[in-house]
Tab-separated table of C-alpha atoms and ligand atoms in Angstrom:
chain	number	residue	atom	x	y	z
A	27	UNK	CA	-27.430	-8.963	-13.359
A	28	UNK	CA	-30.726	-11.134	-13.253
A	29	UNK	CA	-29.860	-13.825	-10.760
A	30	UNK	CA	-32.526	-16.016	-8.669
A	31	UNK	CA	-33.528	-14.204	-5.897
A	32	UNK	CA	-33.153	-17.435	-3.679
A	33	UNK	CA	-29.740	-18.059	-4.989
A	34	UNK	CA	-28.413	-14.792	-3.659
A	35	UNK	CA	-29.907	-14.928	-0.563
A	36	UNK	CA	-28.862	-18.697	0.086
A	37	UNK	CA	-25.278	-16.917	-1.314
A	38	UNK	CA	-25.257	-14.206	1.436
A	39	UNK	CA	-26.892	-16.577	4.166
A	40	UNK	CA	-23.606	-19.041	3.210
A	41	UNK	CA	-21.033	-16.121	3.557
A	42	UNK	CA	-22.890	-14.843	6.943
A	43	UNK	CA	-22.510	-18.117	8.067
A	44	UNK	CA	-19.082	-18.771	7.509
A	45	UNK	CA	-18.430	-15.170	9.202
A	46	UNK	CA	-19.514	-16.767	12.556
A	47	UNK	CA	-18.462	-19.800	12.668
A	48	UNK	CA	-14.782	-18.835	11.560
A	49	UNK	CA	-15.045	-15.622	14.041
A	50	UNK	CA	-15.846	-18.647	16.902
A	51	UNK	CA	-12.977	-20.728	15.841
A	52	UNK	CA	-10.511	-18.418	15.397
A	53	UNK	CA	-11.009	-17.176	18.620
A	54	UNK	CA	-10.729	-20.550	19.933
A	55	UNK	CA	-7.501	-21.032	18.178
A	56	UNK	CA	-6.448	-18.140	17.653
A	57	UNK	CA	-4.320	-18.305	21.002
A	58	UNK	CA	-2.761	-21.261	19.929
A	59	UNK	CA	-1.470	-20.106	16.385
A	60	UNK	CA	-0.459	-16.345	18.059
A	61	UNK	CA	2.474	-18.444	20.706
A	62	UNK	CA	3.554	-20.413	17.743
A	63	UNK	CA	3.229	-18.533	14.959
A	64	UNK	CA	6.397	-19.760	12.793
A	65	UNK	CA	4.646	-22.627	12.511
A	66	UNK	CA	1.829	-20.759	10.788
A	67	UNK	CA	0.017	-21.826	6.903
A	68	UNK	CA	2.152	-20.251	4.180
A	69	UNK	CA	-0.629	-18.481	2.424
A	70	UNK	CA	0.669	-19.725	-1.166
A	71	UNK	CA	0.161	-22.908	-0.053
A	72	UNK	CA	-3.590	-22.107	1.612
A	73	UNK	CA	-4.665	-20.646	-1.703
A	74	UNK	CA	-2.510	-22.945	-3.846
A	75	UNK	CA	-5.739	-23.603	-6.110
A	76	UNK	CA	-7.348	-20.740	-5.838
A	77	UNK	CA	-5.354	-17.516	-6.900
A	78	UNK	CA	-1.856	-15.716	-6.597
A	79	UNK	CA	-1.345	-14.224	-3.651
A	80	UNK	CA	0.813	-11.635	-2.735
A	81	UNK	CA	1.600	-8.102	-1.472
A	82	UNK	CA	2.726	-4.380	-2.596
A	83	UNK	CA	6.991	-4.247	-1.875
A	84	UNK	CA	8.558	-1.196	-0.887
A	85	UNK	CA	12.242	-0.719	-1.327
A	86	UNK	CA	12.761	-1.653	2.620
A	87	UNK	CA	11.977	-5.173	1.700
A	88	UNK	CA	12.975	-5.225	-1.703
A	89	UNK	CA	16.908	-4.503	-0.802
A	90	UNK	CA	17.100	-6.524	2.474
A	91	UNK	CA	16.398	-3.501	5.084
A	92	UNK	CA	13.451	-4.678	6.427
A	93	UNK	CA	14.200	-8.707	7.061
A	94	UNK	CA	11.406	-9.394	8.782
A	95	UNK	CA	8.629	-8.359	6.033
A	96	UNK	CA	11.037	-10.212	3.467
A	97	UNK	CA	10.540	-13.265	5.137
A	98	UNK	CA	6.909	-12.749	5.556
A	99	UNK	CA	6.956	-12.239	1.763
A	100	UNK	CA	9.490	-15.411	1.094
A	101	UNK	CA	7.029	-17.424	3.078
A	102	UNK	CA	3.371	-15.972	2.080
A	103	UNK	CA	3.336	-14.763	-1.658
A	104	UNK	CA	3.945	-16.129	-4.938
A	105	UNK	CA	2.955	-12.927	-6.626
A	106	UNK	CA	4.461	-8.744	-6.001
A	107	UNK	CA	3.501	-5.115	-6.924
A	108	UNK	CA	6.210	-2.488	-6.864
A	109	UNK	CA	4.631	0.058	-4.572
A	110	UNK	CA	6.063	3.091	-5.713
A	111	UNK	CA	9.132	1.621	-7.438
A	112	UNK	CA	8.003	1.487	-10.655
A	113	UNK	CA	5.840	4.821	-11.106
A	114	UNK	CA	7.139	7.440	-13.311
A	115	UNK	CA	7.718	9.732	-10.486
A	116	UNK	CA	10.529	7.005	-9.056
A	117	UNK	CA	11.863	6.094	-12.470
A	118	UNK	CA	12.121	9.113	-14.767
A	119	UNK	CA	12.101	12.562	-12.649
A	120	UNK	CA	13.273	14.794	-15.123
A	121	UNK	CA	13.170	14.621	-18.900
A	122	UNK	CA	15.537	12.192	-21.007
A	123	UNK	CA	16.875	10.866	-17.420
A	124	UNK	CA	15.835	7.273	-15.537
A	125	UNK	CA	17.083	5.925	-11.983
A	126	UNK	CA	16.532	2.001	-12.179
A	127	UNK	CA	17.959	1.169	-9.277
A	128	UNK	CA	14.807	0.629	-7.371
A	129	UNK	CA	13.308	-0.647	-9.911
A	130	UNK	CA	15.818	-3.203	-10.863
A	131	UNK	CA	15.866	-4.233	-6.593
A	132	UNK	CA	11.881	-5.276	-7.263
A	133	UNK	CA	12.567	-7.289	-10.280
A	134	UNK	CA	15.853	-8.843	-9.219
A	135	UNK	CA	14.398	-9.661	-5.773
A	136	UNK	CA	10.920	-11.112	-7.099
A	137	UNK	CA	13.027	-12.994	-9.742
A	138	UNK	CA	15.661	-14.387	-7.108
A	139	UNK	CA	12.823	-16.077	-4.793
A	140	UNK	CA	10.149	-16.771	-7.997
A	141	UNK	CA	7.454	-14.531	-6.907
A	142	UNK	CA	5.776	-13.072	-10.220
A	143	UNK	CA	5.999	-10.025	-10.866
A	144	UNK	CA	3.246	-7.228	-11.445
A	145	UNK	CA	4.430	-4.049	-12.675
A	146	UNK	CA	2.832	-0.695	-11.039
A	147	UNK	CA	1.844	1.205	-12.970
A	148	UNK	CA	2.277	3.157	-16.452
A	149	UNK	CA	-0.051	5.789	-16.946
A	150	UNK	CA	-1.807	7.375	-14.210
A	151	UNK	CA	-3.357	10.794	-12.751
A	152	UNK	CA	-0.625	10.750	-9.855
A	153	UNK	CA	2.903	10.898	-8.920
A	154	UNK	CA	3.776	11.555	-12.286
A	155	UNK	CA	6.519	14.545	-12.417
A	156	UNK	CA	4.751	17.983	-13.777
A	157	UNK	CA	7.116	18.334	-16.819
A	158	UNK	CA	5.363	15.379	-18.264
A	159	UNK	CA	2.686	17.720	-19.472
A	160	UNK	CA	4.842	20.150	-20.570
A	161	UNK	CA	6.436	21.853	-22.999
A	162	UNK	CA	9.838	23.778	-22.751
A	163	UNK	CA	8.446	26.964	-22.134
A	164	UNK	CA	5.888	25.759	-19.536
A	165	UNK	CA	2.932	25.505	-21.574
A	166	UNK	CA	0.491	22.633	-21.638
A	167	UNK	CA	1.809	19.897	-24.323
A	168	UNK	CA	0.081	18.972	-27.732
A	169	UNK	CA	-2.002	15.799	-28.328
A	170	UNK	CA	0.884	14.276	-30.270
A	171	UNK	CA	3.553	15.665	-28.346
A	172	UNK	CA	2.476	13.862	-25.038
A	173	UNK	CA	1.613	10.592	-27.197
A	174	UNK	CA	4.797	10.564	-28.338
A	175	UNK	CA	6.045	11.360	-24.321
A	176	UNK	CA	3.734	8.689	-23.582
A	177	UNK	CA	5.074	6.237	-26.265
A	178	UNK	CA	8.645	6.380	-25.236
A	179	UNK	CA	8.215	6.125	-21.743
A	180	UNK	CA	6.327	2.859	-21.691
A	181	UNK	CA	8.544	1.513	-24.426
A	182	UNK	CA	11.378	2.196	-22.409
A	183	UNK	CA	10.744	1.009	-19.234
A	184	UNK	CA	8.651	-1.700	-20.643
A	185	UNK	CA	11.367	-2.874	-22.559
A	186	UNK	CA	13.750	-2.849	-19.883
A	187	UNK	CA	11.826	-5.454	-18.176
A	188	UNK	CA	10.451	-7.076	-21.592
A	189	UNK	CA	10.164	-11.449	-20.423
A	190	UNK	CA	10.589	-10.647	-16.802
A	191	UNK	CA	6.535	-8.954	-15.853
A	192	UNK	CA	4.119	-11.409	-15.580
A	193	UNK	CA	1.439	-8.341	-15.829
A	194	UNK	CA	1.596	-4.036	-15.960
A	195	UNK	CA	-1.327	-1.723	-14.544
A	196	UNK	CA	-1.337	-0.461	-17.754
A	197	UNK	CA	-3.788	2.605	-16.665
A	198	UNK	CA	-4.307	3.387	-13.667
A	199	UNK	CA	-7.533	5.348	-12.176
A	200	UNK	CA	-8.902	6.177	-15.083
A	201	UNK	CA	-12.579	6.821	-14.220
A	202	UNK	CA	-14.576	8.958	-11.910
A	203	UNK	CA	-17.197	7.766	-9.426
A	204	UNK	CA	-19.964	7.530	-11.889
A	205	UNK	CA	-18.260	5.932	-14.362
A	206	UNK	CA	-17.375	8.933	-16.921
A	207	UNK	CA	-13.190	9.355	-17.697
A	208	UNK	CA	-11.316	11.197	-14.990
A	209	UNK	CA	-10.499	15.052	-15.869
A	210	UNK	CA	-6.733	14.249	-16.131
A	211	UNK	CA	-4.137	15.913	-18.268
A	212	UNK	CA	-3.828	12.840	-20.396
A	213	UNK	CA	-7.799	13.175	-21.419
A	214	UNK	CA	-7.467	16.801	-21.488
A	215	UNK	CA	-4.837	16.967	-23.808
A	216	UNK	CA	-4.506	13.706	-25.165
A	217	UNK	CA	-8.716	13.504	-25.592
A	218	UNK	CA	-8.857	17.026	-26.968
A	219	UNK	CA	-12.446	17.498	-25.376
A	220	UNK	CA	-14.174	14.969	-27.961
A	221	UNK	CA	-15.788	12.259	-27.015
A	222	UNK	CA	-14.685	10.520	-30.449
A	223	UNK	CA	-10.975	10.549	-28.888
A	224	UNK	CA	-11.848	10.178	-25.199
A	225	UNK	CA	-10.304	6.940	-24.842
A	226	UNK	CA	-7.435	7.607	-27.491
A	227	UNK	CA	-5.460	7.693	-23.978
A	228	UNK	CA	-6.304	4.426	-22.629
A	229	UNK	CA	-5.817	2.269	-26.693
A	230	UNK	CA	-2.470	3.915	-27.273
A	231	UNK	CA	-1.170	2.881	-23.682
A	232	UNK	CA	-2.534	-0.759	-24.035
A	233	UNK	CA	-0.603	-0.735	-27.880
A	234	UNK	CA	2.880	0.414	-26.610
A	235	UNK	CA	2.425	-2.125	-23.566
A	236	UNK	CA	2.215	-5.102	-25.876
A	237	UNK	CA	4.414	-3.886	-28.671
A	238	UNK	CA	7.151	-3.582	-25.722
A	239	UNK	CA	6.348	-6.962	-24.441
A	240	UNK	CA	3.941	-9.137	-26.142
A	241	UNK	CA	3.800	-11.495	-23.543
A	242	UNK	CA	3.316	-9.631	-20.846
A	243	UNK	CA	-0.159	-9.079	-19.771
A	244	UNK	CA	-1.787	-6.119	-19.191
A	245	UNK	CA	-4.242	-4.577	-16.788
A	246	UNK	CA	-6.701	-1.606	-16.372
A	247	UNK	CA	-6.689	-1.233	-12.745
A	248	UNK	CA	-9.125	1.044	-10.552
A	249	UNK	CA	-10.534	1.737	-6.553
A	250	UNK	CA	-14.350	1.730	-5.719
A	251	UNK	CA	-15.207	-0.986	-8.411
A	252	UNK	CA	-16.974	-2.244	-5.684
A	253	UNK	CA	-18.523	0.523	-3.748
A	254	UNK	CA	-20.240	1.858	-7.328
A	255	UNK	CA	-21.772	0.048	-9.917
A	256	UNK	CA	-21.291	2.972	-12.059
A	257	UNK	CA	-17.784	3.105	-11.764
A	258	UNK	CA	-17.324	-0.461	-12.340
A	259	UNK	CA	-19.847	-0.267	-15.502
A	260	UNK	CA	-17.387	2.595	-16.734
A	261	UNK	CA	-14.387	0.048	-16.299
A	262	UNK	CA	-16.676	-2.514	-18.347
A	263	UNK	CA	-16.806	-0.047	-20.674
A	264	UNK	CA	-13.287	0.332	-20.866
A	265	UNK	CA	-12.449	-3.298	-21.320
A	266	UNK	CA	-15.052	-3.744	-24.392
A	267	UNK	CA	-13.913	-0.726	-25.916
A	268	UNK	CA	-10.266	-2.031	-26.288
A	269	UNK	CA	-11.703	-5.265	-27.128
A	270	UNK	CA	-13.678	-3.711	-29.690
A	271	UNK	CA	-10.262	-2.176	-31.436
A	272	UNK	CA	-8.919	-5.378	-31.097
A	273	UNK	CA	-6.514	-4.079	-28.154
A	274	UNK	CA	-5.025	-6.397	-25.892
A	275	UNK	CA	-6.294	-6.483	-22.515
A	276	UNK	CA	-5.796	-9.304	-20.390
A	277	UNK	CA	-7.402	-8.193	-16.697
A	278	UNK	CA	-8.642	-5.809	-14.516
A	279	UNK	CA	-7.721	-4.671	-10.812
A	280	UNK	CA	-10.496	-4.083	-8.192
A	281	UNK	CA	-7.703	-2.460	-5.907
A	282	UNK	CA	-10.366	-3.094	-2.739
A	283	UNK	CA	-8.990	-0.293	-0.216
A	284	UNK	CA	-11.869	-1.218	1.902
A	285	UNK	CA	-12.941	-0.359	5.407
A	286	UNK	CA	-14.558	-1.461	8.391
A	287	UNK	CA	-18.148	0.858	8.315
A	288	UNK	CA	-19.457	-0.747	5.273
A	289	UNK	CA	-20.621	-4.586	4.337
A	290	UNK	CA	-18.673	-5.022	0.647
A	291	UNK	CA	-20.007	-8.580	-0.515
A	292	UNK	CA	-22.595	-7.493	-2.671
A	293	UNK	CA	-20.722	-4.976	-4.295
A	294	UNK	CA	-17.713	-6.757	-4.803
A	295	UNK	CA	-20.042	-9.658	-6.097
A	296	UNK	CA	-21.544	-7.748	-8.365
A	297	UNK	CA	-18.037	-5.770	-9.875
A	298	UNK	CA	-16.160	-9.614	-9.767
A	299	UNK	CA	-19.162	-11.003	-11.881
A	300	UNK	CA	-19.468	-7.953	-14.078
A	301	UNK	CA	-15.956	-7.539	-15.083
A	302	UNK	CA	-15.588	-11.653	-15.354
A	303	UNK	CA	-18.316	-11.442	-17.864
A	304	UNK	CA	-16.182	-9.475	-20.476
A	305	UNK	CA	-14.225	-12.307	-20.704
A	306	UNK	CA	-10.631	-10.595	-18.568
A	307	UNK	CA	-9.178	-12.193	-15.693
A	308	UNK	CA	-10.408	-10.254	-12.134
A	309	UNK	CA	-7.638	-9.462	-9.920
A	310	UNK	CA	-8.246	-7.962	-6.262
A	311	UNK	CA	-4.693	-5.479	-6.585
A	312	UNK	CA	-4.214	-3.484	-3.890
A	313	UNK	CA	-6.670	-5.356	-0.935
A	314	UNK	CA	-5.973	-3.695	2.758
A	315	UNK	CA	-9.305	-2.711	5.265
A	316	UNK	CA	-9.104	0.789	6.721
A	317	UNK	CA	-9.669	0.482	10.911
A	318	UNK	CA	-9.802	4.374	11.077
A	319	UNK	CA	-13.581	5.301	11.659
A	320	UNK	CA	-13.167	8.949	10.855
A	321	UNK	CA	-12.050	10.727	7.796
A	322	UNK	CA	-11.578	10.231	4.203
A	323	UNK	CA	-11.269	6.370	4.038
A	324	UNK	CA	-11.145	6.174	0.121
A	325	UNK	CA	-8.135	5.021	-1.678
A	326	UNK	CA	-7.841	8.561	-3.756
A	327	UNK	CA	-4.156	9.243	-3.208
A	328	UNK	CA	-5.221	13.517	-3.320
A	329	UNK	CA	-7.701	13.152	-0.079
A	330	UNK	CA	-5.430	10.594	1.917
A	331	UNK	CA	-2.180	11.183	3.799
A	332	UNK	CA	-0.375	9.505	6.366
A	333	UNK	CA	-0.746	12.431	9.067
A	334	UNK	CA	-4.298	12.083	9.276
A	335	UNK	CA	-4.647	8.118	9.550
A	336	UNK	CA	-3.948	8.274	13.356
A	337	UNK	CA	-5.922	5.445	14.973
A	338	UNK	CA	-5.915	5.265	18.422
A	339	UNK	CA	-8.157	2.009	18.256
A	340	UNK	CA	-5.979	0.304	15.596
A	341	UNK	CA	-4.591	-2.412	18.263
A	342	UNK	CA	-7.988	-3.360	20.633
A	343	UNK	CA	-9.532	-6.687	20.378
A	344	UNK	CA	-13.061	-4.778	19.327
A	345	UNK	CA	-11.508	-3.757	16.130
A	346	UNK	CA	-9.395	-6.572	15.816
A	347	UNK	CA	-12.789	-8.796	15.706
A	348	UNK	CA	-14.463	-6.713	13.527
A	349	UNK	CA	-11.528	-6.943	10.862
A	350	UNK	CA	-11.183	-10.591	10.877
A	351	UNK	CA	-14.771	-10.431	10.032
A	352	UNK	CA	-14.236	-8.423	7.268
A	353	UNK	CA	-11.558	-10.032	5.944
A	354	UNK	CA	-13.701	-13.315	6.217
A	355	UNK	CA	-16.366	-11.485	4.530
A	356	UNK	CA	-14.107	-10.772	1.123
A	357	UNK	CA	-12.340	-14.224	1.170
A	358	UNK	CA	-15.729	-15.928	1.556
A	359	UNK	CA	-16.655	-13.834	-1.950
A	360	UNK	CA	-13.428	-14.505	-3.618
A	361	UNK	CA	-13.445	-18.295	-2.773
A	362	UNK	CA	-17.400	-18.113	-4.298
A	363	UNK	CA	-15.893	-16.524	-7.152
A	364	UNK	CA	-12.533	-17.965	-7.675
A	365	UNK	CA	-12.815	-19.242	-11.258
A	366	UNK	CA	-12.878	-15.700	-11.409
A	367	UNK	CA	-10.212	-14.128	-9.885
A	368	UNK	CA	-6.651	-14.598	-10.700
A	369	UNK	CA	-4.931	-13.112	-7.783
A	370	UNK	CA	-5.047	-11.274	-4.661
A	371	UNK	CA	-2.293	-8.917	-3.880
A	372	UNK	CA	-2.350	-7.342	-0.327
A	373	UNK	CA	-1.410	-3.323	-0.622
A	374	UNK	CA	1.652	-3.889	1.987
A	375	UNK	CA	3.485	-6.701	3.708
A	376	UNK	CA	2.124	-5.461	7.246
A	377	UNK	CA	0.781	-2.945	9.100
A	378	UNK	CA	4.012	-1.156	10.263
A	379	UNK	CA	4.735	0.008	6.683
A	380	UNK	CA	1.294	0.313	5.555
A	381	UNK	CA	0.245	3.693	3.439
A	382	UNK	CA	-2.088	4.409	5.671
A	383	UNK	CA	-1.401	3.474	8.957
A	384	UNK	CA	-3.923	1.945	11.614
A	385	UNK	CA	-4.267	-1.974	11.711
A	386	UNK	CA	-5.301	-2.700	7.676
A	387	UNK	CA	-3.384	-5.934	7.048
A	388	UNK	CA	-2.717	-9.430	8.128
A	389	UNK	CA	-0.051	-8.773	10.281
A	390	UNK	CA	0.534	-6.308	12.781
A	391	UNK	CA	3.515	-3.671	13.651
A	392	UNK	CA	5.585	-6.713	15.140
A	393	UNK	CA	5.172	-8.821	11.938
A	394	UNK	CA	2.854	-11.124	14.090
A	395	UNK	CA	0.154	-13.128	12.417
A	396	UNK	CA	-3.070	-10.882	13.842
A	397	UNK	CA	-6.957	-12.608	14.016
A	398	UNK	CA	-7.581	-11.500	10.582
A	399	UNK	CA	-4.667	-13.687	9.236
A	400	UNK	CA	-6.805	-16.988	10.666
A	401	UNK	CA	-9.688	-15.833	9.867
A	402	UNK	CA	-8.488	-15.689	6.154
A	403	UNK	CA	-7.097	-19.233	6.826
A	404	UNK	CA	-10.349	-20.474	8.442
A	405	UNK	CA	-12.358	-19.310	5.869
A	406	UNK	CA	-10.307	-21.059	3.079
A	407	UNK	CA	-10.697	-24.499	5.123
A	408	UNK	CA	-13.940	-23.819	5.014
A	409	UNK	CA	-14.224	-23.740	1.308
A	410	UNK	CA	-12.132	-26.922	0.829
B	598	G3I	O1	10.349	8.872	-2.089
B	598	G3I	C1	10.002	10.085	-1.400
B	598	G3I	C2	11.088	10.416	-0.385
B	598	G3I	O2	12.286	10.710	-1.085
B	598	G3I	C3	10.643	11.624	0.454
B	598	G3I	O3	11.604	11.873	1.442
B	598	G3I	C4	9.280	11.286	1.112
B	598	G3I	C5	8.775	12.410	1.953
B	598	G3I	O4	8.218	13.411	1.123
B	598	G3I	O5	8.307	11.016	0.077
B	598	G3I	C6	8.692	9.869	-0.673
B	598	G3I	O6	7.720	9.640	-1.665
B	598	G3I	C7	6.492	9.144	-1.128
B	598	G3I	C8	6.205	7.788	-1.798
B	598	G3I	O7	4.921	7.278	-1.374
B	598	G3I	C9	7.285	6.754	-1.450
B	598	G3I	O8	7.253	6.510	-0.076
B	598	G3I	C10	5.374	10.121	-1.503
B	598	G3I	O9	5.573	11.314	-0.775
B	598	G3I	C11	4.024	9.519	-1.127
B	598	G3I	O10	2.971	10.355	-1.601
B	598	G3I	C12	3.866	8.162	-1.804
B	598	G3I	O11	2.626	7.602	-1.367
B	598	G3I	C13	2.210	6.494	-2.167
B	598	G3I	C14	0.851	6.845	-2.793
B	598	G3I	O12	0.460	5.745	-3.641
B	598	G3I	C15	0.916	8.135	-3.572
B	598	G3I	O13	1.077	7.950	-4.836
B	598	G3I	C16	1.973	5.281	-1.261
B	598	G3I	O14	3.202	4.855	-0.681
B	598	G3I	C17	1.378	4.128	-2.085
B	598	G3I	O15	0.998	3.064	-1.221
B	598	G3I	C18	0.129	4.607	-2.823
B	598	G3I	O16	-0.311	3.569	-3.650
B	598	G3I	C19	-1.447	3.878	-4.491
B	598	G3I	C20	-1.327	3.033	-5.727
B	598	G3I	O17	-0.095	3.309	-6.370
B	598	G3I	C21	-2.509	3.281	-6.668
B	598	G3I	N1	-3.775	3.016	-5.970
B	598	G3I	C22	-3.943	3.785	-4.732
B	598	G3I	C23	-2.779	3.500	-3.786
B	598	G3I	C24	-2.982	4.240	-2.489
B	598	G3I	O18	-2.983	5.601	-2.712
């Protein structure tokens, strides 16, 4: 990435810059917007010509249980991820048998108030159910005997919804930290241990995607794309190697689980650019900040669990500053970058329901706007 020196520092002095002066003003008004907040920005409308913007659904909001995050979604997003809804684990539990009801609650929901709809996701390492892999008697599956497992789920559940997705996560956490192909059963088995069929995986999902739905497009979606240039060089990998077999992909998701104990710009500059230049869209897919200062704070679903995100410090005005900042920090580099990036989904509607607890959204446990919400809106005035 050779880029004038001068230009990236005038870059970063810009996005520094903004930082204070919208961390000033929205302490100034931040007051103000907190006693009236119904009469807040609809975010849609903030980024209207920018990007999509939207936020991971659960089934709370999805079938009316939880009113008050539906009407922060109603208000806020034009675009939704299923959260769990649409993972094999949720949809097809045991062999030859599917639950849609969640499922179809997403869909029908997204559809009734025209939010578009992302679906989440079809192959990936996690929460799908061990028989998957496995043959009657137990034993690890064949190569073509979890293709064809592989075939017929996403044809069937990406037929059920063929017209109605504007995008899938195709694959989902494919790659390791320094950029090689995650150990998982579908590159053991499916890969065979050759590097000739490594990706074999990865093509066959993206061909049964767009056979089930031509229109739909479809993503390769990924964590730490912007915390290691490896990593993110793997996923560029990825997308020219399916362009290379003249595969459809349309995207790829940064998911940017970030946290407060680490500047992102630069990375996230550099993975926005690098994908971009393969010619896919650049989605931010699963954005929320981690306030927890101790711990795991990646987004690998096998090191993270609820019981250890307690976070006494969630709710103080310290952190509370500190993740506006950080939130202006990553809007400043999208709004740089928006020609870019086609949409920003939030992982969660607020913190209250948030996978992993602690203060990582825009709104707090009480639905309220919080500083980081007007810092987000500051910092798009700012780029007007
Ligand atoms: O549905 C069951 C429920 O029946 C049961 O009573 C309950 C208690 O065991 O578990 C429920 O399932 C939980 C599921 O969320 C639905 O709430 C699983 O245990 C729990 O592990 C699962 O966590 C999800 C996590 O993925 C694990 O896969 C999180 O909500 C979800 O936010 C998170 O999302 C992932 C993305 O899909 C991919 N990128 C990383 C991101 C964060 O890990």
């Amino acid at each position: 990435m050779n880029r004038d020196n001068s230009a990236i520092e005038a870059q970063q002095m810009k996005i520094r810059r903004t930082i204070t002066i919208v961390s000033i003003v929205v302490q100034l008004f931040g007051v103000v917007y907190h006693t009236a907040a119904q009469d807040i920005p609809a975010l849609k409308d903030v980024f209207k010509n920018d990007f999509l913007i939207g936020g991971a659904l659960n089934r709370w909001v999805v079938t009316g249980r939880d009113t008050k995050a539906a009407a922060i979604t109603k208000k806020h997003f034009n675009t939704a991820t299923a959260e769990n809804d649409m993972k094999w684990q949720s949809i097809n539990r045991s062999p030859g048998r599917y639950n849609w009801e969640a499922a179809d609650n997403f869909v029908d929901f997204c559809e009734k108030n025209r939010i578009s709809i992302i679906g989440h996701c079809l192959v990936w390492h996690s929460q799908v159910p061990r028989w998957v892999f496995r043959d009657n008697a137990g034993d690890a599956l064949t190569r073509d005997a979890l293709l064809a497992r592989m075939k017929d789920h996403i044809m069937t559940v990406v037929g059920r919804y063929k017209g109605r997705i504007k995008g899938w996560d195709v694959v989902n956490e494919a790659l390791n930290e320094n950029g090689t192909l995650r150990n998982s059963q579908w590159l053991r088995i499916i890969g065979e241990g050759s590097e000739e069929k490594q990706y074999d995986f990865i093509e066959n999902a993206f061909r049964w995607a767009h056979k089930a739905d031509p229109n739909a497009e479809l993503y390769y979606n990924d964590y730490g794309l912007e915390t290691s240039k490896a990593k993110c060089d793997g996923a560029v990998e990825i997308v020219e190697h399916l362009k290379s077999k003249g595969i459809r992909i349309d995207g790829v998701g940064i998911q940017l689980h970030d946290s407060l104990d680490r500047p992102v710009a630069d990375g996230l500059e550099y993975a926005i650019t690098s994908l971009a230049s393969t010619g896919v869209k650049v989605m931010i897919t699963e954005l929320d900040v981690r306030t927890r200062t101790r711990g795991y704070r990646g987004a690998d679903v096998g090191r993270t669990n609820r019981r250890n995100t307690r976070d006494t410090n969630a709710d103080d005005a310290e952190t509370q500053e500190k993740l506006a900042d950080k939130y202006t920090e990553i809007f400043s580099v999208l709004l740089e970058h928006k020609e870019d990036i086609d949409r920003v989904t939030f992982w969660g509607v607020y913190d209250g329901a948030s996978w992993i607890g602690g203060s990582p959204l825009l709104f707090d446990r009480d639905y309220r706007p919080k500083d980081a919400f007007f810092g987000v809106v500051e910092t798009a005035e700012k780029y007007r």
